[in-house]
Amino acid sequence: MSARWRSGSRLELEANLLQVMGHLTVPNPLLGQDLADFQGLVEELQEPSYRAHQLFESIYRQRVSSVEEVSTWPLRLRQEIADRGLSIGWPKLESRFQSADGTVRYLLACTDGQTVETVWMPQGDGGETGDGSEAGDEASPAARNWDRATICVSSQVGCAVDCQFCLTAQLGVKRNLTAGEIVGQVCALLREQRVSPPEDRINLVFMGMGEPFLNYENFMKAVHLLVEGVGIPESRMTVSTAGIVPRIPDLGREPVRPKLAISLNAPNDELRTRLMPINKKWNLRALIDAARSFPLRTRERLTFEYVLLDQVNDSLENAREVVELVRGIRAKVNLIALNPGPGIAFATPSQERVLGFQQVLVSAGIPAYIRRPRGRDIYAACGN
Ligand code: SAH
């Protein structure tokens, strides 16, 4: 216990109490805080600002398991942090489901006991793979049994958007994840898999549970920590939205941002409203206008995702409607045959229907890829 508790006068006591309350403004855990936050912390501890850089490096780059392991710090400083009850706040790996295709689905427990899912998808196939990312055009060194891996990250506990073909929707939304809980999913998997970017090629897709654009601030803070702290380039990140339209131009204005994917899923308002009730709030016109105005970078393409539901939105006529919608936008379309699940009242189309749909897009000059389902046997695939 520090000396200030042993002080005398009432005034002094009040001043000390205020100081203690001030300390509580340094939130616990440390994970999720940025360099500026750490700078505030070391200032309070009357330490030079390079200590903040050391802490930032230890937590995000080395991913030490506890404050005691911040080896660049003198012992007394580590002790001081521990005395204040500050901890890193790693999520707990609660369970792990291994798929036959190499995909691993993790259940991570937050400090309040809520759990989220994070999926590890190893091995690229050198092109458009099943993971939703599009970093397949880079040369890849042959290493271990995978040359790159993609982590599918959750942004909320549950989801409020209520898409009719999605299992997460059935949970409703419990709460937003903090920036620390979003970054924590990535760090926990990197530790578990013993890999380290940028040496190891890691892609991130924000396509797990939840709608990232309904948790925009925390999601963006996490992106910054992942780029600046963990060392994953923004060009290897993709965020997918169900169509929270005002956040599309917001993302476009961000100096550091992932690539954008939009869950289109239907080519007209009548059908889209039926499948995605969010379409009542922001219709296709608004969505496509926002997509058209999105400031793409050199060689960047927008992605439209389209979940194919047998006999519902997968006709050749529907494909022609998609062509009309996206014509003129520098975009590609990722086709995802429905991953079925309990309580989902739709069926997966045949391979023939999927290929037919793709053919219409490709013939019209729109790049269209079929996303290979990953980890279907462990309910790790999209929407599960
Ligand atoms: N909320 C965001 C990100 C999560 S969903 C969004 O909606 O984009 C990620 C992708 O999986 C979305 O394109 C979504 O349409 C798709 N998806 C949801 N349920 C699915 C299912 N059962 N089968 C296949 N894809 C599904």
XYZ file of C-alpha atoms and ligand atoms in Angstrom:
410
model
C 0.000 0.000 0.000
C 1.382 3.403 -0.882
C 2.410 6.130 1.543
C -0.430 8.425 0.616
C -2.883 6.381 2.657
C -0.922 7.134 5.779
C -1.168 10.905 5.375
C -2.767 13.259 7.897
C -5.180 16.116 7.294
C -8.687 15.882 5.926
C -7.832 18.057 2.950
C -4.915 15.858 2.192
C -7.138 12.832 2.448
C -9.621 14.293 -0.029
C -6.854 15.127 -2.428
C -5.578 11.581 -2.127
C -9.012 10.135 -2.723
C -9.358 12.194 -5.885
C -6.029 10.865 -6.995
C -7.152 7.321 -6.363
C -10.359 7.944 -8.272
C -8.216 9.359 -11.038
C -6.377 6.091 -11.173
C -9.621 4.283 -11.754
C -10.014 6.219 -14.967
C -7.181 4.092 -16.351
C -9.397 1.303 -17.497
C -8.658 -2.273 -16.785
C -7.705 -4.317 -18.836
C -4.738 -2.939 -20.766
C -5.676 -4.827 -23.933
C -7.625 -2.456 -26.152
C -5.777 0.654 -25.025
C -3.652 2.545 -27.498
C -0.307 4.287 -27.237
C -1.921 7.549 -26.094
C -3.713 5.674 -23.301
C -0.429 4.085 -22.232
C 1.245 7.469 -22.368
C -1.347 8.758 -19.919
C -0.642 5.801 -17.689
C 3.141 6.192 -17.606
C 2.735 9.926 -17.054
C 0.686 9.154 -13.988
C 3.402 6.830 -12.846
C 5.888 9.651 -13.487
C 7.826 7.566 -15.917
C 9.366 8.665 -19.243
C 7.166 8.250 -22.295
C 9.322 5.535 -23.881
C 7.905 3.246 -21.199
C 4.554 3.557 -22.997
C 6.137 2.358 -26.234
C 7.681 -0.582 -24.406
C 4.345 -1.587 -22.919
C 2.610 -1.225 -26.302
C 5.276 -3.385 -27.945
C 5.103 -6.069 -25.252
C 1.338 -6.381 -25.319
C 0.552 -6.151 -29.019
C 3.753 -7.316 -30.740
C 5.114 -9.859 -28.267
C 1.757 -10.705 -26.744
C 3.207 -11.432 -23.308
C 0.865 -13.359 -21.063
C 1.097 -11.051 -18.047
C 2.412 -7.644 -17.010
C 5.188 -9.405 -15.064
C 6.602 -10.475 -18.442
C 7.122 -6.955 -19.791
C 10.866 -7.556 -19.773
C 11.862 -4.088 -20.948
C 10.375 -2.630 -17.762
C 12.169 -2.546 -14.415
C 10.688 -4.908 -11.874
C 9.399 -2.126 -9.653
C 7.300 -0.759 -12.503
C 5.773 -4.147 -13.315
C 5.031 -4.490 -9.620
C 3.394 -1.071 -9.490
C 1.092 -2.010 -12.365
C 0.210 -5.305 -10.733
C -0.433 -3.517 -7.416
C -2.951 -1.310 -9.146
C -4.823 -4.375 -10.252
C -4.155 -3.679 -13.927
C -3.959 -6.790 -16.049
C -3.692 -7.435 -19.762
C -7.081 -9.078 -19.997
C -6.568 -11.886 -22.477
C -9.775 -13.662 -23.459
C -9.984 -17.240 -22.224
C -9.917 -20.021 -24.806
C -12.963 -21.936 -23.709
C -13.232 -24.549 -26.424
C -11.807 -25.507 -29.746
C -13.470 -27.397 -32.600
C -11.257 -28.786 -35.316
C -12.666 -29.287 -38.815
C -11.525 -31.906 -41.293
C -10.504 -29.091 -43.684
C -8.072 -27.537 -41.176
C -10.432 -24.813 -40.002
C -10.536 -24.366 -36.241
C -13.455 -22.689 -34.498
C -12.660 -21.204 -31.098
C -15.054 -20.208 -28.391
C -13.518 -17.354 -26.412
C -14.818 -16.193 -23.050
C -14.858 -12.488 -22.237
C -14.285 -11.325 -18.647
C -18.053 -11.127 -18.030
C -18.482 -14.743 -19.129
C -20.059 -13.955 -22.515
C -18.584 -16.010 -25.307
C -17.747 -15.183 -28.904
C -16.532 -17.248 -31.810
C -13.336 -16.706 -33.734
C -12.353 -18.901 -36.658
C -8.868 -19.858 -37.857
C -8.657 -20.802 -41.537
C -5.217 -21.981 -42.621
C -3.843 -22.506 -46.096
C -4.616 -20.323 -49.049
C -5.063 -21.880 -52.428
C -3.338 -19.047 -54.203
C -6.515 -17.416 -55.350
C -10.021 -16.714 -54.260
C -10.450 -19.095 -51.405
C -13.194 -19.894 -49.027
C -12.224 -17.418 -46.365
C -13.679 -14.210 -47.770
C -10.336 -12.478 -48.113
C -8.814 -11.543 -51.411
C -5.112 -11.457 -50.706
C -4.479 -14.474 -52.883
C -2.656 -12.655 -55.649
C 0.581 -12.190 -53.725
C 3.588 -14.449 -54.076
C 3.680 -16.770 -51.113
C 6.627 -18.476 -49.474
C 6.159 -22.190 -48.951
C 6.174 -22.588 -45.177
C 4.733 -25.238 -42.804
C 1.595 -26.818 -44.147
C -0.060 -23.475 -44.849
C 1.238 -20.400 -46.622
C -1.252 -17.992 -45.163
C -4.103 -18.042 -42.766
C -7.221 -16.012 -42.267
C -8.836 -15.180 -38.952
C -12.568 -14.488 -38.948
C -13.264 -12.005 -36.151
C -16.498 -11.240 -34.283
C -17.573 -7.689 -33.481
C -20.568 -8.238 -31.195
C -21.989 -10.898 -28.900
C -24.898 -12.023 -31.092
C -26.358 -9.752 -33.759
C -29.287 -7.356 -34.060
C -29.652 -7.352 -37.832
C -31.960 -10.361 -38.144
C -31.006 -11.726 -41.561
C -33.359 -14.652 -42.120
C -30.713 -17.109 -43.328
C -28.184 -16.473 -40.539
C -27.835 -18.503 -37.352
C -26.248 -15.689 -35.339
C -29.430 -13.674 -35.886
C -31.327 -16.199 -33.775
C -29.287 -15.130 -30.726
C -30.295 -11.484 -30.911
C -27.677 -8.980 -29.824
C -26.302 -9.253 -26.285
C -23.749 -6.473 -26.385
C -20.970 -4.790 -28.325
C -17.449 -6.107 -27.962
C -14.856 -3.659 -26.684
C -11.840 -2.797 -28.845
C -9.791 -4.981 -26.486
C -12.109 -7.929 -26.979
C -11.884 -7.564 -30.755
C -8.075 -7.310 -30.755
C -7.966 -10.023 -28.080
C -9.545 -12.567 -30.429
C -6.755 -12.051 -32.947
C -3.958 -12.032 -30.353
C -5.331 -15.132 -28.617
C -5.371 -17.080 -31.893
C -1.898 -15.887 -32.893
C -0.582 -17.070 -29.525
C -2.419 -20.351 -29.747
C -1.223 -20.994 -33.305
C 2.274 -19.708 -32.506
C 2.403 -17.364 -35.463
C 3.480 -13.770 -35.701
C 2.716 -11.177 -38.354
C 4.142 -9.589 -40.371
C 6.543 -12.551 -40.863
C 3.572 -14.898 -41.055
C 0.971 -13.863 -43.564
C -2.290 -13.332 -41.756
C -5.508 -11.997 -43.250
C -8.350 -10.731 -41.132
C -11.997 -10.746 -42.069
C -14.455 -8.979 -39.791
C -17.179 -11.398 -40.761
C -17.793 -13.276 -37.537
C -20.684 -12.754 -35.168
C -22.250 -9.321 -35.174
C -22.453 -6.260 -37.367
C -19.174 -4.312 -37.195
C -20.819 -1.076 -38.372
C -23.187 -1.136 -35.386
C -20.090 -1.131 -33.161
C -18.128 1.269 -35.321
C -15.901 3.103 -32.801
C -14.684 -0.040 -31.045
C -14.210 -1.790 -34.363
C -12.113 1.085 -35.746
C -10.043 1.364 -32.584
C -9.350 -2.357 -32.880
C -8.299 -1.907 -36.521
C -5.754 0.716 -35.487
C -4.331 -1.504 -32.754
C -4.127 -4.434 -35.148
C -2.291 -2.369 -37.771
C -0.017 -0.322 -35.521
C 0.411 -2.754 -32.663
C 0.020 -6.290 -33.926
C 1.505 -5.488 -37.336
C -1.164 -6.742 -39.725
C -1.360 -4.483 -42.793
C -4.714 -2.849 -43.445
C -4.576 -4.234 -46.988
C -5.013 -7.723 -45.489
C -8.203 -6.825 -43.667
C -11.779 -6.893 -44.937
C -14.877 -5.743 -43.090
C -18.297 -6.948 -44.111
C -21.505 -5.027 -43.483
C -25.133 -6.004 -43.883
C -25.670 -2.465 -45.178
C -25.502 0.115 -42.372
C -25.381 2.747 -45.095
C -24.200 5.899 -43.234
C -21.123 4.034 -42.041
C -19.987 3.342 -45.610
C -18.876 6.948 -46.278
C -17.532 7.073 -42.704
C -15.270 4.137 -43.490
C -14.282 5.772 -46.777
C -12.964 8.790 -44.864
C -10.752 6.736 -42.540
C -7.040 7.212 -43.216
C -6.413 3.624 -42.096
C -9.139 1.137 -42.975
C -9.881 -2.401 -44.088
C -11.336 -3.177 -47.484
C -15.097 -3.144 -47.718
C -17.452 -6.016 -48.417
C -21.204 -5.506 -48.641
C -23.695 -8.303 -48.052
C -25.999 -7.784 -51.006
C -27.837 -11.112 -50.923
C -30.783 -10.002 -53.068
C -31.086 -8.000 -56.285
C -34.355 -6.131 -55.619
C -35.997 -4.419 -52.647
C -38.903 -6.806 -52.350
C -36.661 -9.828 -51.974
C -33.989 -8.080 -49.956
C -36.476 -6.767 -47.405
C -37.803 -10.274 -46.988
C -34.331 -11.726 -46.396
C -32.745 -8.762 -44.625
C -35.216 -6.544 -42.752
C -32.478 -3.885 -42.446
C -33.366 -3.120 -46.090
C -36.483 -1.286 -44.842
C -34.238 1.250 -43.195
C -31.650 1.527 -45.980
C -32.896 0.235 -49.294
C -30.927 -1.010 -52.270
C -30.860 2.379 -53.918
C -29.239 3.950 -50.839
C -26.868 1.010 -50.479
C -25.742 0.974 -54.091
C -25.358 4.770 -54.150
C -23.069 4.539 -51.112
C -21.123 1.732 -52.748
C -20.742 3.737 -55.941
C -19.382 6.744 -54.030
C -16.999 4.720 -51.891
C -13.463 6.046 -52.471
C -11.537 2.996 -53.665
C -7.762 3.035 -53.591
C -5.484 2.120 -56.459
C -6.191 -1.471 -57.491
C -8.741 -1.855 -54.697
C -12.060 -3.495 -55.442
C -15.259 -3.569 -53.485
C -16.720 -6.962 -52.671
C -20.390 -7.830 -52.828
C -21.336 -10.994 -50.994
C -24.344 -12.914 -52.185
C -25.702 -15.866 -50.219
C -27.480 -18.160 -52.670
C -30.743 -19.627 -51.357
C -32.251 -22.394 -53.432
C -35.180 -21.186 -55.591
C -35.333 -17.912 -53.653
C -32.651 -15.536 -54.952
C -30.602 -17.802 -57.209
C -32.372 -17.683 -60.590
C -30.675 -16.561 -63.782
C -33.058 -13.609 -63.813
C -31.799 -12.653 -60.330
C -28.229 -12.877 -61.617
C -29.113 -10.503 -64.460
C -30.598 -8.087 -61.901
C -27.318 -8.212 -59.943
C -25.426 -7.347 -63.128
C -27.587 -4.240 -63.591
C -27.118 -3.203 -59.975
C -23.356 -3.424 -59.806
C -22.538 -2.405 -63.365
C -19.916 0.350 -63.374
C -18.717 -0.260 -59.820
C -15.164 -1.586 -59.516
C -16.313 -4.662 -57.664
C -16.351 -8.405 -57.555
C -19.052 -10.705 -56.306
C -18.444 -13.505 -53.819
C -21.118 -16.151 -54.129
C -21.804 -18.211 -51.014
C -24.081 -21.218 -51.267
C -26.168 -21.254 -48.100
C -24.618 -22.997 -45.131
C -27.654 -24.681 -43.661
C -28.363 -24.724 -39.947
C -31.092 -25.568 -37.473
C -34.073 -23.226 -37.738
C -32.998 -21.860 -41.126
C -35.934 -22.138 -43.508
C -33.884 -22.134 -46.708
C -32.060 -24.765 -48.707
C -28.642 -24.867 -50.352
C -28.836 -24.631 -54.162
C -27.319 -27.312 -56.354
C -23.824 -26.807 -57.739
C -25.433 -26.449 -61.148
C -27.559 -23.486 -60.074
C -24.554 -21.855 -58.373
C -22.436 -22.230 -61.513
C -25.280 -20.936 -63.687
C -25.590 -17.835 -61.526
C -21.843 -17.257 -61.618
C -21.794 -17.669 -65.394
C -24.283 -14.820 -65.936
C -22.107 -12.454 -63.896
C -18.841 -13.505 -65.493
C -20.264 -13.228 -69.014
C -21.328 -9.671 -68.211
C -17.743 -8.860 -67.201
C -18.308 -8.970 -63.460
C -15.709 -11.012 -61.586
C -17.614 -13.598 -59.546
C -16.139 -16.242 -57.273
C -17.691 -19.104 -55.426
C -16.679 -19.062 -51.792
C -15.679 -22.501 -50.685
C -17.388 -23.326 -47.402
C -14.901 -23.705 -44.557
C -15.482 -25.749 -41.444
C -19.065 -26.682 -42.244
C -18.690 -29.846 -40.158
C -17.992 -27.774 -37.031
C -20.524 -24.982 -37.704
C -17.730 -22.544 -38.435
C -18.945 -21.574 -41.907
C -20.534 -18.175 -42.648
C -23.723 -17.539 -40.790
C -23.104 -20.361 -38.353
N -22.869 -8.673 -40.251
C -21.917 -8.685 -41.305
C -20.813 -9.718 -41.149
C -21.200 -11.109 -40.687
S -21.912 -12.218 -41.815
C -22.617 -8.876 -42.640
O -23.806 -9.147 -42.647
O -21.990 -8.722 -43.659
C -20.707 -12.616 -42.998
C -21.293 -13.114 -44.329
O -21.925 -14.379 -44.151
C -22.367 -12.173 -44.857
O -22.154 -11.906 -46.213
C -23.645 -12.966 -44.687
O -24.602 -12.597 -45.642
C -23.163 -14.392 -44.838
N -24.040 -15.403 -44.243
C -24.840 -15.271 -43.185
N -25.509 -16.423 -42.937
C -25.113 -17.315 -43.873
C -25.412 -18.690 -44.139
N -26.256 -19.377 -43.378
N -24.796 -19.274 -45.175
C -23.907 -18.599 -45.928
N -23.571 -17.322 -45.715
C -24.159 -16.669 -44.707
